[in-house]
mmCIF file with all atom_site columns, C-alpha atoms in Angstrom:
data_model
loop_
_atom_site.group_PDB
_atom_site.id
_atom_site.type_symbol
_atom_site.label_atom_id
_atom_site.label_alt_id
_atom_site.label_comp_id
_atom_site.label_asym_id
_atom_site.label_entity_id
_atom_site.label_seq_id
_atom_site.pdbx_PDB_ins_code
_atom_site.Cartn_x
_atom_site.Cartn_y
_atom_site.Cartn_z
_atom_site.occupancy
_atom_site.B_iso_or_equiv
_atom_site.pdbx_formal_charge
_atom_site.auth_seq_id
_atom_site.auth_comp_id
_atom_site.auth_asym_id
_atom_site.auth_atom_id
_atom_site.pdbx_PDB_model_num
ATOM 1   C CA . PRO A 1 1   ? 125.496 110.010 114.570 1.00 0.00 ? 1   PRO A CA 1
ATOM 2   C CA . ALA A 1 2   ? 125.354 109.725 110.789 1.00 0.00 ? 2   ALA A CA 1
ATOM 3   C CA . ALA A 1 3   ? 125.966 112.863 108.748 1.00 0.00 ? 3   ALA A CA 1
ATOM 4   C CA . PRO A 1 4   ? 122.738 114.476 107.535 1.00 0.00 ? 4   PRO A CA 1
ATOM 5   C CA . ASN A 1 5   ? 121.850 114.014 103.881 1.00 0.00 ? 5   ASN A CA 1
ATOM 6   C CA . PRO A 1 6   ? 121.363 117.555 102.492 1.00 0.00 ? 6   PRO A CA 1
ATOM 7   C CA . ALA A 1 7   ? 119.189 116.225 99.656  1.00 0.00 ? 7   ALA A CA 1
ATOM 8   C CA . VAL A 1 8   ? 116.424 115.202 102.049 1.00 0.00 ? 8   VAL A CA 1
ATOM 9   C CA . GLY A 1 9   ? 117.025 117.572 104.879 1.00 0.00 ? 9   GLY A CA 1
ATOM 10  C CA . GLY A 1 10  ? 119.640 118.216 107.447 1.00 0.00 ? 10  GLY A CA 1
ATOM 11  C CA . PRO A 1 11  ? 120.012 120.993 109.969 1.00 0.00 ? 11  PRO A CA 1
ATOM 12  C CA . GLY A 1 12  ? 118.617 124.042 108.143 1.00 0.00 ? 12  GLY A CA 1
ATOM 13  C CA . ARG A 1 13  ? 118.865 122.391 104.734 1.00 0.00 ? 13  ARG A CA 1
ATOM 14  C CA . GLY A 1 14  ? 115.845 120.584 103.347 1.00 0.00 ? 14  GLY A CA 1
ATOM 15  C CA . LEU A 1 15  ? 114.933 119.394 99.898  1.00 0.00 ? 15  LEU A CA 1
ATOM 16  C CA . ALA A 1 16  ? 113.410 122.750 98.919  1.00 0.00 ? 16  ALA A CA 1
ATOM 17  C CA . ASP A 1 17  ? 116.632 124.525 99.929  1.00 0.00 ? 17  ASP A CA 1
ATOM 18  C CA . SER A 1 18  ? 118.712 122.054 97.925  1.00 0.00 ? 18  SER A CA 1
ATOM 19  C CA . LEU A 1 19  ? 116.556 122.522 94.838  1.00 0.00 ? 19  LEU A CA 1
ATOM 20  C CA . SER A 1 20  ? 116.719 126.312 95.100  1.00 0.00 ? 20  SER A CA 1
ATOM 21  C CA . THR A 1 21  ? 120.527 126.339 95.338  1.00 0.00 ? 21  THR A CA 1
ATOM 22  C CA . ALA A 1 22  ? 121.070 123.611 92.724  1.00 0.00 ? 22  ALA A CA 1
ATOM 23  C CA . PRO A 1 23  ? 117.961 123.765 90.512  1.00 0.00 ? 23  PRO A CA 1
ATOM 24  C CA . VAL A 1 24  ? 116.882 120.847 88.390  1.00 0.00 ? 24  VAL A CA 1
ATOM 25  C CA . ALA A 1 25  ? 114.742 121.577 85.341  1.00 0.00 ? 25  ALA A CA 1
ATOM 26  C CA . LEU A 1 26  ? 112.260 119.305 83.655  1.00 0.00 ? 26  LEU A CA 1
ATOM 27  C CA . PRO A 1 27  ? 112.159 119.016 79.854  1.00 0.00 ? 27  PRO A CA 1
ATOM 28  C CA . GLY A 1 28  ? 109.953 121.813 78.535  1.00 0.00 ? 28  GLY A CA 1
ATOM 29  C CA . ALA A 1 29  ? 110.561 123.931 81.632  1.00 0.00 ? 29  ALA A CA 1
ATOM 30  C CA . GLY A 1 30  ? 108.918 127.332 81.478  1.00 0.00 ? 30  GLY A CA 1
ATOM 31  C CA . THR A 1 31  ? 105.957 126.116 79.480  1.00 0.00 ? 31  THR A CA 1
ATOM 32  C CA . ARG A 1 32  ? 102.754 124.375 80.524  1.00 0.00 ? 32  ARG A CA 1
ATOM 33  C CA . SER A 1 33  ? 102.437 122.779 77.068  1.00 0.00 ? 33  SER A CA 1
ATOM 34  C CA . VAL A 1 34  ? 104.146 119.693 78.464  1.00 0.00 ? 34  VAL A CA 1
ATOM 35  C CA . PRO A 1 35  ? 101.717 117.879 80.798  1.00 0.00 ? 35  PRO A CA 1
ATOM 36  C CA . ARG A 1 36  ? 103.192 117.402 84.228  1.00 0.00 ? 36  ARG A CA 1
ATOM 37  C CA . ARG A 1 37  ? 102.220 114.377 86.264  1.00 0.00 ? 37  ARG A CA 1
ATOM 38  C CA . GLY A 1 38  ? 103.942 112.797 89.191  1.00 0.00 ? 38  GLY A CA 1
ATOM 39  C CA . PHE A 1 39  ? 103.998 109.012 89.248  1.00 0.00 ? 39  PHE A CA 1
ATOM 40  C CA . VAL A 1 40  ? 104.635 106.613 92.104  1.00 0.00 ? 40  VAL A CA 1
ATOM 41  C CA . THR A 1 41  ? 104.135 102.900 92.399  1.00 0.00 ? 41  THR A CA 1
ATOM 42  C CA . ASP A 1 42  ? 104.830 100.071 94.815  1.00 0.00 ? 42  ASP A CA 1
ATOM 43  C CA . ARG A 1 43  ? 105.127 102.285 97.891  1.00 0.00 ? 43  ARG A CA 1
ATOM 44  C CA . HIS A 1 44  ? 104.056 99.321  100.079 1.00 0.00 ? 44  HIS A CA 1
ATOM 45  C CA . CYS A 1 45  ? 103.332 101.610 103.022 1.00 0.00 ? 45  CYS A CA 1
ATOM 46  C CA . ASN A 1 46  ? 106.675 103.436 102.822 1.00 0.00 ? 46  ASN A CA 1
ATOM 47  C CA . THR A 1 47  ? 105.320 106.667 104.266 1.00 0.00 ? 47  THR A CA 1
ATOM 48  C CA . CYS A 1 48  ? 108.788 108.101 104.921 1.00 0.00 ? 48  CYS A CA 1
ATOM 49  C CA . MET A 1 49  ? 109.012 109.397 101.348 1.00 0.00 ? 49  MET A CA 1
ATOM 50  C CA . ASP A 1 50  ? 105.661 111.260 101.383 1.00 0.00 ? 50  ASP A CA 1
ATOM 51  C CA . ARG A 1 51  ? 107.214 114.627 102.249 1.00 0.00 ? 51  ARG A CA 1
ATOM 52  C CA . VAL A 1 52  ? 109.854 114.178 99.531  1.00 0.00 ? 52  VAL A CA 1
ATOM 53  C CA . ILE A 1 53  ? 107.230 113.260 96.932  1.00 0.00 ? 53  ILE A CA 1
ATOM 54  C CA . VAL A 1 54  ? 105.133 116.331 97.754  1.00 0.00 ? 54  VAL A CA 1
ATOM 55  C CA . ALA A 1 55  ? 108.157 118.646 97.887  1.00 0.00 ? 55  ALA A CA 1
ATOM 56  C CA . LEU A 1 56  ? 109.234 117.532 94.409  1.00 0.00 ? 56  LEU A CA 1
ATOM 57  C CA . LEU A 1 57  ? 105.718 117.873 93.002  1.00 0.00 ? 57  LEU A CA 1
ATOM 58  C CA . ARG A 1 58  ? 105.434 121.388 94.412  1.00 0.00 ? 58  ARG A CA 1
ATOM 59  C CA . HIS A 1 59  ? 108.881 122.367 93.148  1.00 0.00 ? 59  HIS A CA 1
ATOM 60  C CA . PHE A 1 60  ? 108.037 121.232 89.610  1.00 0.00 ? 60  PHE A CA 1
ATOM 61  C CA . ASP A 1 61  ? 104.507 122.725 89.740  1.00 0.00 ? 61  ASP A CA 1
ATOM 62  C CA . VAL A 1 62  ? 102.858 119.321 89.311  1.00 0.00 ? 62  VAL A CA 1
ATOM 63  C CA . HIS A 1 63  ? 99.158  119.230 90.172  1.00 0.00 ? 63  HIS A CA 1
ATOM 64  C CA . THR A 1 64  ? 98.364  115.529 89.698  1.00 0.00 ? 64  THR A CA 1
ATOM 65  C CA . LEU A 1 65  ? 99.965  112.543 91.416  1.00 0.00 ? 65  LEU A CA 1
ATOM 66  C CA . VAL A 1 66  ? 99.227  109.163 89.848  1.00 0.00 ? 66  VAL A CA 1
ATOM 67  C CA . SER A 1 67  ? 99.857  105.906 91.701  1.00 0.00 ? 67  SER A CA 1
ATOM 68  C CA . GLY A 1 68  ? 100.204 102.674 89.759  1.00 0.00 ? 68  GLY A CA 1
ATOM 69  C CA . GLY A 1 69  ? 99.175  100.669 92.808  1.00 0.00 ? 69  GLY A CA 1
ATOM 70  C CA . ASP A 1 70  ? 100.548 98.691  95.703  1.00 0.00 ? 70  ASP A CA 1
ATOM 71  C CA . ASP A 1 71  ? 100.344 101.619 98.116  1.00 0.00 ? 71  ASP A CA 1
ATOM 72  C CA . ALA A 1 72  ? 99.268  99.273  100.901 1.00 0.00 ? 72  ALA A CA 1
ATOM 73  C CA . PHE A 1 73  ? 101.526 96.794  102.663 1.00 0.00 ? 73  PHE A CA 1
ATOM 74  C CA . SER A 1 74  ? 99.528  93.782  101.509 1.00 0.00 ? 74  SER A CA 1
ATOM 75  C CA . GLY A 1 75  ? 95.835  94.634  101.745 1.00 0.00 ? 75  GLY A CA 1
ATOM 76  C CA . SER A 1 76  ? 95.487  92.192  104.644 1.00 0.00 ? 76  SER A CA 1
ATOM 77  C CA . PHE A 1 77  ? 95.488  94.413  107.705 1.00 0.00 ? 77  PHE A CA 1
ATOM 78  C CA . GLY A 1 78  ? 93.116  97.016  109.155 1.00 0.00 ? 78  GLY A CA 1
ATOM 79  C CA . PHE A 1 79  ? 95.907  99.520  109.825 1.00 0.00 ? 79  PHE A CA 1
ATOM 80  C CA . GLU A 1 80  ? 96.676  99.927  106.135 1.00 0.00 ? 80  GLU A CA 1
ATOM 81  C CA . SER A 1 81  ? 94.567  103.069 105.707 1.00 0.00 ? 81  SER A CA 1
ATOM 82  C CA . ALA A 1 82  ? 97.570  104.743 107.353 1.00 0.00 ? 82  ALA A CA 1
ATOM 83  C CA . CYS A 1 83  ? 99.625  103.811 104.273 1.00 0.00 ? 83  CYS A CA 1
ATOM 84  C CA . THR A 1 84  ? 97.965  106.569 102.238 1.00 0.00 ? 84  THR A CA 1
ATOM 85  C CA . ARG A 1 85  ? 96.519  108.956 104.828 1.00 0.00 ? 85  ARG A CA 1
ATOM 86  C CA . ASN A 1 86  ? 99.687  111.023 105.297 1.00 0.00 ? 86  ASN A CA 1
ATOM 87  C CA . LEU A 1 87  ? 100.319 111.375 101.566 1.00 0.00 ? 87  LEU A CA 1
ATOM 88  C CA . ALA A 1 88  ? 96.663  112.256 100.919 1.00 0.00 ? 88  ALA A CA 1
ATOM 89  C CA . ASP A 1 89  ? 96.779  114.944 103.618 1.00 0.00 ? 89  ASP A CA 1
ATOM 90  C CA . LYS A 1 90  ? 100.039 116.442 102.317 1.00 0.00 ? 90  LYS A CA 1
ATOM 91  C CA . THR A 1 91  ? 98.916  116.478 98.677  1.00 0.00 ? 91  THR A CA 1
ATOM 92  C CA . ALA A 1 92  ? 95.558  118.042 99.624  1.00 0.00 ? 92  ALA A CA 1
ATOM 93  C CA . GLN A 1 93  ? 97.393  120.807 101.513 1.00 0.00 ? 93  GLN A CA 1
ATOM 94  C CA . ALA A 1 94  ? 99.516  121.406 98.386  1.00 0.00 ? 94  ALA A CA 1
ATOM 95  C CA . HIS A 1 95  ? 96.434  121.405 96.089  1.00 0.00 ? 95  HIS A CA 1
ATOM 96  C CA . ILE A 1 96  ? 97.619  118.264 94.303  1.00 0.00 ? 96  ILE A CA 1
ATOM 97  C CA . THR A 1 97  ? 95.041  115.753 93.073  1.00 0.00 ? 97  THR A CA 1
ATOM 98  C CA . ASP A 1 98  ? 95.720  112.078 93.776  1.00 0.00 ? 98  ASP A CA 1
ATOM 99  C CA . VAL A 1 99  ? 94.621  109.523 91.168  1.00 0.00 ? 99  VAL A CA 1
ATOM 100 C CA . PHE A 1 100 ? 95.285  105.952 92.302  1.00 0.00 ? 100 PHE A CA 1
ATOM 101 C CA . VAL A 1 101 ? 94.639  102.524 90.839  1.00 0.00 ? 101 VAL A CA 1
ATOM 102 C CA . GLY A 1 102 ? 94.738  99.385  92.947  1.00 0.00 ? 102 GLY A CA 1
ATOM 103 C CA . GLY A 1 103 ? 97.585  96.931  92.602  1.00 0.00 ? 103 GLY A CA 1
ATOM 104 C CA . ASN A 1 104 ? 97.648  93.287  93.587  1.00 0.00 ? 104 ASN A CA 1
ATOM 105 C CA . HIS A 1 105 ? 98.474  94.273  97.189  1.00 0.00 ? 105 HIS A CA 1
ATOM 106 C CA . ASP A 1 106 ? 95.648  96.823  97.467  1.00 0.00 ? 106 ASP A CA 1
ATOM 107 C CA . SER A 1 107 ? 92.371  95.345  98.707  1.00 0.00 ? 107 SER A CA 1
ATOM 108 C CA . PRO A 1 108 ? 88.839  96.681  98.205  1.00 0.00 ? 108 PRO A CA 1
ATOM 109 C CA . GLU A 1 109 ? 89.074  97.866  101.837 1.00 0.00 ? 109 GLU A CA 1
ATOM 110 C CA . THR A 1 110 ? 92.296  99.821  101.320 1.00 0.00 ? 110 THR A CA 1
ATOM 111 C CA . MET A 1 111 ? 90.885  101.376 98.143  1.00 0.00 ? 111 MET A CA 1
ATOM 112 C CA . ALA A 1 112 ? 87.686  102.361 99.997  1.00 0.00 ? 112 ALA A CA 1
ATOM 113 C CA . ASP A 1 113 ? 89.911  104.003 102.628 1.00 0.00 ? 113 ASP A CA 1
ATOM 114 C CA . GLU A 1 114 ? 91.716  105.893 99.840  1.00 0.00 ? 114 GLU A CA 1
ATOM 115 C CA . ALA A 1 115 ? 88.399  107.213 98.495  1.00 0.00 ? 115 ALA A CA 1
ATOM 116 C CA . LYS A 1 116 ? 87.516  108.432 102.019 1.00 0.00 ? 116 LYS A CA 1
ATOM 117 C CA . GLN A 1 117 ? 90.877  110.251 102.052 1.00 0.00 ? 117 GLN A CA 1
ATOM 118 C CA . ARG A 1 118 ? 89.878  112.265 98.925  1.00 0.00 ? 118 ARG A CA 1
ATOM 119 C CA . ILE A 1 119 ? 92.039  110.127 96.652  1.00 0.00 ? 119 ILE A CA 1
ATOM 120 C CA . LYS A 1 120 ? 90.400  109.607 93.269  1.00 0.00 ? 120 LYS A CA 1
ATOM 121 C CA . THR A 1 121 ? 90.424  105.846 92.786  1.00 0.00 ? 121 THR A CA 1
ATOM 122 C CA . LEU A 1 122 ? 90.184  104.246 89.370  1.00 0.00 ? 122 LEU A CA 1
ATOM 123 C CA . THR A 1 123 ? 87.371  101.792 89.960  1.00 0.00 ? 123 THR A CA 1
ATOM 124 C CA . ASP A 1 124 ? 84.864  101.528 87.091  1.00 0.00 ? 124 ASP A CA 1
ATOM 125 C CA . LYS A 1 125 ? 84.813  105.255 86.400  1.00 0.00 ? 125 LYS A CA 1
ATOM 126 C CA . VAL A 1 126 ? 86.619  107.946 84.456  1.00 0.00 ? 126 VAL A CA 1
ATOM 127 C CA . VAL A 1 127 ? 88.535  110.466 86.559  1.00 0.00 ? 127 VAL A CA 1
ATOM 128 C CA . VAL A 1 128 ? 89.501  113.871 85.181  1.00 0.00 ? 128 VAL A CA 1
ATOM 129 C CA . SER A 1 129 ? 92.417  115.785 86.676  1.00 0.00 ? 129 SER A CA 1
ATOM 130 C CA . ASP A 1 130 ? 94.096  118.857 85.231  1.00 0.00 ? 130 ASP A CA 1
ATOM 131 C CA . GLY A 1 131 ? 92.379  118.304 81.870  1.00 0.00 ? 131 GLY A CA 1
ATOM 132 C CA . VAL A 1 132 ? 93.438  114.665 81.487  1.00 0.00 ? 132 VAL A CA 1
ATOM 133 C CA . ARG A 1 133 ? 91.043  111.696 81.613  1.00 0.00 ? 133 ARG A CA 1
ATOM 134 C CA . PHE A 1 134 ? 92.232  108.655 83.529  1.00 0.00 ? 134 PHE A CA 1
ATOM 135 C CA . LEU A 1 135 ? 90.655  105.233 83.465  1.00 0.00 ? 135 LEU A CA 1
ATOM 136 C CA . GLY A 1 136 ? 91.757  102.073 85.091  1.00 0.00 ? 136 GLY A CA 1
ATOM 137 C CA . LEU A 1 137 ? 90.679  99.100  87.091  1.00 0.00 ? 137 LEU A CA 1
ATOM 138 C CA . PRO A 1 138 ? 92.356  97.480  90.080  1.00 0.00 ? 138 PRO A CA 1
ATOM 139 C CA . ASP A 1 139 ? 94.623  94.528  89.391  1.00 0.00 ? 139 ASP A CA 1
ATOM 140 C CA . PRO A 1 140 ? 92.315  91.489  89.281  1.00 0.00 ? 140 PRO A CA 1
ATOM 141 C CA . ARG A 1 141 ? 95.021  89.373  90.901  1.00 0.00 ? 141 ARG A CA 1
ATOM 142 C CA . THR A 1 142 ? 95.634  89.527  94.629  1.00 0.00 ? 142 THR A CA 1
ATOM 143 C CA . SER A 1 143 ? 98.671  88.883  96.746  1.00 0.00 ? 143 SER A CA 1
ATOM 144 C CA . ARG A 1 144 ? 97.791  88.924  100.420 1.00 0.00 ? 144 ARG A CA 1
ATOM 145 C CA . TYR A 1 145 ? 100.071 88.243  103.352 1.00 0.00 ? 145 TYR A CA 1
ATOM 146 C CA . GLY A 1 146 ? 100.816 84.515  103.551 1.00 0.00 ? 146 GLY A CA 1
ATOM 147 C CA . GLU A 1 147 ? 98.763  83.602  100.452 1.00 0.00 ? 147 GLU A CA 1
ATOM 148 C CA . GLY A 1 148 ? 100.883 84.199  97.396  1.00 0.00 ? 148 GLY A CA 1
ATOM 149 C CA . ILE A 1 149 ? 99.316  85.414  94.184  1.00 0.00 ? 149 ILE A CA 1
ATOM 150 C CA . VAL A 1 150 ? 95.701  84.481  93.409  1.00 0.00 ? 150 VAL A CA 1
ATOM 151 C CA . PRO A 1 151 ? 94.823  83.133  90.917  1.00 0.00 ? 151 PRO A CA 1
ATOM 152 C CA . ALA A 1 152 ? 97.986  81.090  91.080  1.00 0.00 ? 152 ALA A CA 1
ATOM 153 C CA . THR A 1 153 ? 98.298  79.584  87.602  1.00 0.00 ? 153 THR A CA 1
ATOM 154 C CA . SER A 1 154 ? 99.352  81.469  84.500  1.00 0.00 ? 154 SER A CA 1
ATOM 155 C CA . ALA A 1 155 ? 96.254  80.233  82.662  1.00 0.00 ? 155 ALA A CA 1
ATOM 156 C CA . ASP A 1 156 ? 93.901  81.520  85.373  1.00 0.00 ? 156 ASP A CA 1
ATOM 157 C CA . GLN A 1 157 ? 95.774  84.841  85.557  1.00 0.00 ? 157 GLN A CA 1
ATOM 158 C CA . HIS A 1 158 ? 95.414  85.169  81.789  1.00 0.00 ? 158 HIS A CA 1
ATOM 159 C CA . VAL A 1 159 ? 91.635  84.715  82.091  1.00 0.00 ? 159 VAL A CA 1
ATOM 160 C CA . VAL A 1 160 ? 91.190  87.441  84.736  1.00 0.00 ? 160 VAL A CA 1
ATOM 161 C CA . LEU A 1 161 ? 93.502  89.842  82.896  1.00 0.00 ? 161 LEU A CA 1
ATOM 162 C CA . VAL A 1 162 ? 91.571  89.387  79.631  1.00 0.00 ? 162 VAL A CA 1
ATOM 163 C CA . GLN A 1 163 ? 88.323  89.988  81.536  1.00 0.00 ? 163 GLN A CA 1
ATOM 164 C CA . GLN A 1 164 ? 89.828  93.146  83.032  1.00 0.00 ? 164 GLN A CA 1
ATOM 165 C CA . GLY A 1 165 ? 90.987  94.357  79.627  1.00 0.00 ? 165 GLY A CA 1
ATOM 166 C CA . THR A 1 166 ? 87.534  93.781  78.174  1.00 0.00 ? 166 THR A CA 1
ATOM 167 C CA . ALA A 1 167 ? 85.888  95.678  81.041  1.00 0.00 ? 167 ALA A CA 1
ATOM 168 C CA . LEU A 1 168 ? 88.359  98.551  80.654  1.00 0.00 ? 168 LEU A CA 1
ATOM 169 C CA . GLY A 1 169 ? 87.704  98.679  76.915  1.00 0.00 ? 169 GLY A CA 1
ATOM 170 C CA . GLU A 1 170 ? 83.960  98.910  77.585  1.00 0.00 ? 170 GLU A CA 1
ATOM 171 C CA . LEU A 1 171 ? 84.564  101.678 80.109  1.00 0.00 ? 171 LEU A CA 1
ATOM 172 C CA . ALA A 1 172 ? 86.672  103.600 77.588  1.00 0.00 ? 172 ALA A CA 1
#
């Protein structure tokens, strides 16, 4: 068998143990004047890192996790609510607020599932977490399994992105 990686957990030695024996400090450590936010993107249903993400957020006393999108595999399949369920459960247990925006692989269905999982989704509303206002709109382009990106042409993508920017400006 492969040797255990002590950074992510081996026999009796998990991430929390590694951080306590070899601490890592963030800039501005010891003060809350520096806003602390965790950021993930393009997880594409990689749920294996959820426990690591939450352990790091807890270690650094981060209370808001922001996702830049593409948490789902492709937004094409019914099982994709499982892509965020584990992370949402773990962050809720750790009293961490999730603020997610949809990427081109996240469908309206996967984002609705996220909202049911107590994830604050950026869809035509302002979300406040830990004193910070977030606004965003899902990527207007889609990339579903077997389809490629829609709209396909650069000119058509430009049109939908300008429309999105205008809508976001009005929301702001």
